[in-house]
């Protein structure tokens, strides 16, 4: 786990909490009071990604943001089953331990599949959906940069020895490069500072279910088959249109699944849309929540 947050503590001024998954510690933030907003990050980010949204919303809402095992300030065991179903299991245990109800899911990247996996298991807990660039359905699309990281020998060397996945997302994920200050950059890099601490960055990439024989293929297939039941919920989609990974094809698919969703296309934003457009996103979320009590 990361022990020194001093370099970016003033932009991530939150109290760390830990849920015991025995024997592993599952880090999460729990800030503010009111209805629950559950923020779920992807790979290779962590709860740090949502710091500005939490700051902008925790005066009116309870903002909970876990770090998936292997990510952020959570434990990073080397011998662990880093698969989608296990991440959903962990999240469900945390949600039950906190007795969360009427949840608004706020999802990005792998958080889409993990969060919608929870929603499919426990639809009675979900009140609203906010989706950033993410997927929760099968797709044959694979960006070249990520495909390379799935290669048997190249992937482990690039991701674990050279930290190429985190550095690559920071290099290509933002269009407003001036927002990536040294302090912000340090916040993203800090949890993934050693070979051992990059284990989940690799395992997430390896777990992308491109073939029907993949372990997580039936899990994603089941999620996809059950998404339309949420069409009766208020749904907002905010999409960075310059995303090298979750491109317009994915947004088109969400439009087909959730035809009544409120959609904001952020033409200038990349994959890390919350970094690129947080000043626009916070009032959009506030209005969405107010209009859908």
Tab-separated table of C-alpha atoms in Angstrom:
chain	number	residue	atom	x	y	z
A	1	UNK	CA	0.000	0.000	0.000
A	2	UNK	CA	1.029	3.602	-0.514
A	3	UNK	CA	2.255	5.149	2.719
A	4	UNK	CA	3.293	8.657	1.660
A	5	UNK	CA	0.596	10.882	0.178
A	6	UNK	CA	2.276	14.149	1.125
A	7	UNK	CA	3.000	15.235	-2.445
A	8	UNK	CA	-0.692	15.386	-3.351
A	9	UNK	CA	-2.500	15.341	0.004
A	10	UNK	CA	-3.904	18.862	-0.430
A	11	UNK	CA	-5.769	17.811	-3.602
A	12	UNK	CA	-6.835	14.462	-2.079
A	13	UNK	CA	-7.709	15.602	1.461
A	14	UNK	CA	-9.910	12.667	2.374
A	15	UNK	CA	-9.966	10.177	5.229
A	16	UNK	CA	-8.841	6.696	4.229
A	17	UNK	CA	-11.085	3.885	5.395
A	18	UNK	CA	-10.491	0.165	5.054
A	19	UNK	CA	-12.873	-2.759	4.729
A	20	UNK	CA	-11.488	-6.114	5.807
A	21	UNK	CA	-11.766	-8.682	3.030
A	22	UNK	CA	-9.669	-11.085	5.131
A	23	UNK	CA	-6.793	-11.110	4.650
A	24	UNK	CA	-6.798	-8.151	2.282
A	25	UNK	CA	-7.566	-4.498	3.037
A	26	UNK	CA	-10.004	-2.798	0.663
A	27	UNK	CA	-9.536	0.982	0.708
A	28	UNK	CA	-12.427	3.385	0.226
A	29	UNK	CA	-13.509	6.970	0.804
A	30	UNK	CA	-16.756	7.834	2.572
A	31	UNK	CA	-17.311	11.599	2.500
A	32	UNK	CA	-20.409	13.697	3.174
A	33	UNK	CA	-23.997	12.870	4.076
A	34	UNK	CA	-27.179	12.355	2.105
A	35	UNK	CA	-28.094	10.045	-0.744
A	36	UNK	CA	-25.306	7.703	-1.788
A	37	UNK	CA	-23.142	8.300	-4.836
A	38	UNK	CA	-20.921	5.271	-5.454
A	39	UNK	CA	-17.891	6.145	-7.601
A	40	UNK	CA	-16.145	3.243	-9.324
A	41	UNK	CA	-12.849	3.751	-11.134
A	42	UNK	CA	-11.160	1.752	-13.866
A	43	UNK	CA	-7.654	0.704	-14.891
A	44	UNK	CA	-5.122	2.171	-14.174
A	45	UNK	CA	-6.715	4.871	-12.030
A	46	UNK	CA	-8.046	4.804	-8.456
A	47	UNK	CA	-10.330	6.874	-6.207
A	48	UNK	CA	-7.973	9.820	-6.835
A	49	UNK	CA	-9.653	10.117	-10.254
A	50	UNK	CA	-12.904	11.239	-8.577
A	51	UNK	CA	-11.345	13.688	-6.096
A	52	UNK	CA	-12.768	16.827	-7.776
A	53	UNK	CA	-16.260	15.359	-8.150
A	54	UNK	CA	-16.272	14.336	-4.492
A	55	UNK	CA	-15.165	17.815	-3.478
A	56	UNK	CA	-17.942	19.325	-5.573
A	57	UNK	CA	-20.701	17.012	-4.336
A	58	UNK	CA	-19.958	15.915	-0.765
A	59	UNK	CA	-21.689	18.930	0.770
A	60	UNK	CA	-25.026	17.466	-0.389
A	61	UNK	CA	-24.396	13.754	-0.946
A	62	UNK	CA	-22.619	10.812	0.611
A	63	UNK	CA	-19.725	10.061	-1.729
A	64	UNK	CA	-18.204	6.581	-1.537
A	65	UNK	CA	-15.242	5.652	-3.704
A	66	UNK	CA	-13.443	2.320	-3.269
A	67	UNK	CA	-10.122	1.268	-4.747
A	68	UNK	CA	-10.429	-2.175	-6.320
A	69	UNK	CA	-8.050	-4.734	-4.839
A	70	UNK	CA	-4.698	-4.219	-6.540
A	71	UNK	CA	-5.421	-0.529	-7.102
A	72	UNK	CA	-4.908	2.759	-5.287
A	73	UNK	CA	-4.484	2.357	-1.549
A	74	UNK	CA	-5.958	-1.151	-1.391
A	75	UNK	CA	-3.773	-4.208	-0.863
A	76	UNK	CA	-1.988	-5.562	-3.927
A	77	UNK	CA	-1.582	-9.306	-3.366
A	78	UNK	CA	0.583	-11.072	-5.941
A	79	UNK	CA	-1.289	-14.385	-5.820
A	80	UNK	CA	-4.881	-13.269	-6.302
A	81	UNK	CA	-7.723	-13.974	-8.703
A	82	UNK	CA	-7.946	-10.548	-10.360
A	83	UNK	CA	-11.101	-11.200	-12.377
A	84	UNK	CA	-14.278	-9.251	-12.955
A	85	UNK	CA	-16.473	-11.528	-10.847
A	86	UNK	CA	-14.110	-11.200	-7.872
A	87	UNK	CA	-14.106	-7.394	-8.137
A	88	UNK	CA	-17.922	-7.478	-8.173
A	89	UNK	CA	-17.902	-9.809	-5.155
A	90	UNK	CA	-15.675	-7.393	-3.237
A	91	UNK	CA	-17.857	-4.419	-4.092
A	92	UNK	CA	-21.028	-6.241	-3.075
A	93	UNK	CA	-19.490	-7.096	0.307
A	94	UNK	CA	-18.582	-3.446	0.879
A	95	UNK	CA	-22.051	-2.243	-0.148
A	96	UNK	CA	-23.678	-4.732	2.234
A	97	UNK	CA	-21.332	-3.847	5.081
A	98	UNK	CA	-22.261	-0.163	4.722
A	99	UNK	CA	-25.958	-1.028	4.244
A	100	UNK	CA	-26.169	1.143	1.139
A	101	UNK	CA	-29.546	1.733	-0.528
A	102	UNK	CA	-30.871	3.977	-3.297
A	103	UNK	CA	-27.433	4.116	-4.869
A	104	UNK	CA	-26.454	6.370	-7.750
A	105	UNK	CA	-23.679	4.537	-9.564
A	106	UNK	CA	-20.966	6.744	-11.079
A	107	UNK	CA	-18.895	4.592	-13.423
A	108	UNK	CA	-15.751	4.933	-15.540
A	109	UNK	CA	-13.723	2.428	-17.578
A	110	UNK	CA	-13.670	-0.990	-15.797
A	111	UNK	CA	-15.947	0.591	-13.199
A	112	UNK	CA	-18.672	0.216	-15.826
A	113	UNK	CA	-18.544	-3.578	-15.850
A	114	UNK	CA	-17.926	-3.831	-12.100
A	115	UNK	CA	-20.720	-1.402	-11.220
A	116	UNK	CA	-23.247	-2.821	-13.662
A	117	UNK	CA	-22.259	-6.285	-12.466
A	118	UNK	CA	-23.381	-5.212	-8.995
A	119	UNK	CA	-26.519	-3.633	-10.455
A	120	UNK	CA	-27.487	-6.831	-12.286
A	121	UNK	CA	-27.028	-8.853	-9.102
A	122	UNK	CA	-28.802	-6.339	-6.876
A	123	UNK	CA	-31.082	-4.155	-9.022
A	124	UNK	CA	-33.180	-3.195	-5.994
A	125	UNK	CA	-30.233	-1.168	-4.640
A	126	UNK	CA	-29.816	1.081	-7.684
A	127	UNK	CA	-31.625	4.411	-8.096
A	128	UNK	CA	-29.728	6.225	-10.869
A	129	UNK	CA	-26.802	5.713	-13.259
A	130	UNK	CA	-24.064	8.124	-14.309
A	131	UNK	CA	-21.758	6.699	-16.964
A	132	UNK	CA	-18.448	8.081	-18.167
A	133	UNK	CA	-16.356	6.436	-20.887
A	134	UNK	CA	-16.911	2.784	-20.036
A	135	UNK	CA	-18.354	-0.501	-21.222
A	136	UNK	CA	-20.453	-3.244	-19.648
A	137	UNK	CA	-20.994	-5.332	-22.767
A	138	UNK	CA	-18.929	-7.495	-25.104
A	139	UNK	CA	-16.995	-5.803	-27.885
A	140	UNK	CA	-14.438	-6.814	-30.507
A	141	UNK	CA	-12.864	-3.354	-30.455
A	142	UNK	CA	-9.329	-3.360	-29.072
A	143	UNK	CA	-7.084	-0.291	-29.361
A	144	UNK	CA	-3.627	-1.163	-30.664
A	145	UNK	CA	-1.919	0.226	-27.538
A	146	UNK	CA	-3.947	-2.079	-25.308
A	147	UNK	CA	-3.666	-5.043	-27.672
A	148	UNK	CA	0.118	-4.789	-27.411
A	149	UNK	CA	-0.163	-4.902	-23.615
A	150	UNK	CA	-2.042	-8.205	-23.875
A	151	UNK	CA	0.853	-9.921	-25.652
A	152	UNK	CA	2.284	-12.741	-23.584
A	153	UNK	CA	5.800	-11.355	-23.167
A	154	UNK	CA	5.446	-7.698	-24.131
A	155	UNK	CA	2.586	-6.949	-21.707
A	156	UNK	CA	4.266	-7.969	-18.447
A	157	UNK	CA	7.491	-6.200	-19.410
A	158	UNK	CA	5.794	-2.995	-20.568
A	159	UNK	CA	3.278	-2.755	-17.719
A	160	UNK	CA	5.149	-4.137	-14.736
A	161	UNK	CA	8.748	-3.173	-15.495
A	162	UNK	CA	8.226	0.142	-17.302
A	163	UNK	CA	4.817	1.253	-15.954
A	164	UNK	CA	3.728	1.805	-19.561
A	165	UNK	CA	0.015	1.455	-18.889
A	166	UNK	CA	-0.244	4.212	-16.288
A	167	UNK	CA	2.158	6.485	-18.165
A	168	UNK	CA	0.337	5.774	-21.436
A	169	UNK	CA	-3.068	6.713	-20.049
A	170	UNK	CA	-1.640	9.945	-18.661
A	171	UNK	CA	0.015	10.688	-22.010
A	172	UNK	CA	-3.000	9.940	-24.206
A	173	UNK	CA	-5.978	10.197	-21.827
A	174	UNK	CA	-6.143	13.982	-21.434
A	175	UNK	CA	-6.529	16.627	-24.096
A	176	UNK	CA	-5.943	19.499	-21.644
A	177	UNK	CA	-2.325	18.625	-20.846
A	178	UNK	CA	-1.949	21.702	-18.646
A	179	UNK	CA	-4.270	20.034	-16.112
A	180	UNK	CA	-1.739	17.260	-15.609
A	181	UNK	CA	0.393	19.165	-13.108
A	182	UNK	CA	3.285	17.489	-11.339
A	183	UNK	CA	1.039	17.066	-8.296
A	184	UNK	CA	-1.783	15.426	-10.267
A	185	UNK	CA	0.670	13.223	-12.118
A	186	UNK	CA	2.201	12.163	-8.810
A	187	UNK	CA	-1.258	11.220	-7.527
A	188	UNK	CA	-1.885	8.864	-10.422
A	189	UNK	CA	1.594	7.317	-10.336
A	190	UNK	CA	2.019	6.903	-6.567
A	191	UNK	CA	0.077	3.636	-6.061
A	192	UNK	CA	1.870	1.986	-8.985
A	193	UNK	CA	5.471	2.762	-8.095
A	194	UNK	CA	6.955	-0.751	-8.132
A	195	UNK	CA	6.848	-3.959	-10.126
A	196	UNK	CA	4.725	-5.585	-7.398
A	197	UNK	CA	2.293	-2.681	-7.181
A	198	UNK	CA	1.465	-2.931	-10.907
A	199	UNK	CA	0.042	-6.440	-10.694
A	200	UNK	CA	-3.602	-5.376	-11.164
A	201	UNK	CA	-2.754	-3.057	-14.074
A	202	UNK	CA	-1.646	-6.148	-15.965
A	203	UNK	CA	-4.382	-8.459	-14.703
A	204	UNK	CA	-7.155	-6.058	-15.764
A	205	UNK	CA	-5.734	-5.987	-19.295
A	206	UNK	CA	-5.458	-9.773	-19.352
A	207	UNK	CA	-9.050	-10.100	-18.115
A	208	UNK	CA	-10.603	-8.229	-21.062
A	209	UNK	CA	-12.896	-10.941	-22.523
A	210	UNK	CA	-12.117	-10.908	-26.234
A	211	UNK	CA	-12.703	-14.640	-26.743
A	212	UNK	CA	-15.636	-16.786	-25.641
A	213	UNK	CA	-13.208	-18.995	-23.730
A	214	UNK	CA	-12.096	-16.106	-21.497
A	215	UNK	CA	-13.032	-16.489	-17.837
A	216	UNK	CA	-14.919	-13.174	-17.719
A	217	UNK	CA	-16.722	-13.657	-21.055
A	218	UNK	CA	-19.891	-15.215	-19.568
A	219	UNK	CA	-19.856	-12.654	-16.745
A	220	UNK	CA	-19.887	-9.729	-19.177
A	221	UNK	CA	-22.374	-11.543	-21.401
A	222	UNK	CA	-24.760	-11.923	-18.471
A	223	UNK	CA	-24.370	-8.247	-17.559
A	224	UNK	CA	-25.045	-7.212	-21.151
A	225	UNK	CA	-28.126	-9.418	-21.375
A	226	UNK	CA	-29.598	-7.739	-18.295
A	227	UNK	CA	-28.804	-4.068	-18.919
A	228	UNK	CA	-32.141	-3.052	-20.431
A	229	UNK	CA	-33.970	-3.631	-17.156
A	230	UNK	CA	-32.470	-0.316	-16.012
A	231	UNK	CA	-34.146	1.707	-18.750
A	232	UNK	CA	-36.728	2.827	-16.202
A	233	UNK	CA	-34.036	4.546	-14.116
A	234	UNK	CA	-32.711	8.086	-14.603
A	235	UNK	CA	-29.495	7.726	-16.592
A	236	UNK	CA	-26.903	10.308	-17.570
A	237	UNK	CA	-23.975	9.601	-19.885
A	238	UNK	CA	-20.994	11.952	-20.142
A	239	UNK	CA	-18.584	10.984	-22.907
A	240	UNK	CA	-15.135	12.245	-23.823
A	241	UNK	CA	-15.268	12.116	-27.610
A	242	UNK	CA	-11.466	12.025	-28.072
A	243	UNK	CA	-11.082	8.768	-26.147
A	244	UNK	CA	-8.487	6.468	-27.760
A	245	UNK	CA	-10.012	3.462	-25.979
A	246	UNK	CA	-13.770	3.814	-25.454
A	247	UNK	CA	-14.528	5.530	-28.728
A	248	UNK	CA	-17.790	6.587	-30.414
A	249	UNK	CA	-18.666	2.940	-31.084
A	250	UNK	CA	-19.140	2.389	-27.345
A	251	UNK	CA	-21.277	5.503	-26.954
A	252	UNK	CA	-23.429	4.349	-29.879
A	253	UNK	CA	-23.934	1.026	-28.118
A	254	UNK	CA	-25.011	2.760	-24.883
A	255	UNK	CA	-27.494	4.852	-26.878
A	256	UNK	CA	-29.026	1.634	-28.211
A	257	UNK	CA	-29.233	0.079	-24.743
A	258	UNK	CA	-30.460	3.229	-22.945
A	259	UNK	CA	-32.321	5.275	-25.596
A	260	UNK	CA	-33.818	7.666	-23.026
A	261	UNK	CA	-30.516	8.523	-21.355
A	262	UNK	CA	-29.452	12.131	-21.004
A	263	UNK	CA	-26.189	12.426	-22.938
A	264	UNK	CA	-23.426	15.034	-22.820
A	265	UNK	CA	-20.807	14.689	-25.551
A	266	UNK	CA	-17.630	16.493	-24.530
A	267	UNK	CA	-15.959	16.994	-27.892
A	268	UNK	CA	-12.567	18.066	-26.555
A	269	UNK	CA	-12.217	15.486	-23.757
A	270	UNK	CA	-10.253	12.244	-23.779
A	271	UNK	CA	-10.509	9.007	-21.829
A	272	UNK	CA	-9.968	10.759	-18.501
A	273	UNK	CA	-13.047	12.871	-19.125
A	274	UNK	CA	-13.435	13.816	-15.451
A	275	UNK	CA	-9.961	15.384	-15.501
A	276	UNK	CA	-10.617	17.194	-18.768
A	277	UNK	CA	-14.124	18.481	-17.961
A	278	UNK	CA	-14.774	18.400	-14.194
A	279	UNK	CA	-15.943	22.045	-14.105
A	280	UNK	CA	-18.726	21.169	-16.533
A	281	UNK	CA	-19.492	17.742	-15.091
A	282	UNK	CA	-20.162	18.820	-11.496
A	283	UNK	CA	-23.112	21.115	-12.370
A	284	UNK	CA	-24.421	18.511	-14.834
A	285	UNK	CA	-24.487	15.888	-12.079
A	286	UNK	CA	-26.043	18.296	-9.573
A	287	UNK	CA	-28.828	19.187	-11.994
A	288	UNK	CA	-29.357	15.541	-12.965
A	289	UNK	CA	-29.733	14.535	-9.317
A	290	UNK	CA	-32.034	17.484	-8.589
A	291	UNK	CA	-34.253	16.769	-11.602
A	292	UNK	CA	-34.514	13.066	-10.721
A	293	UNK	CA	-35.188	12.999	-6.962
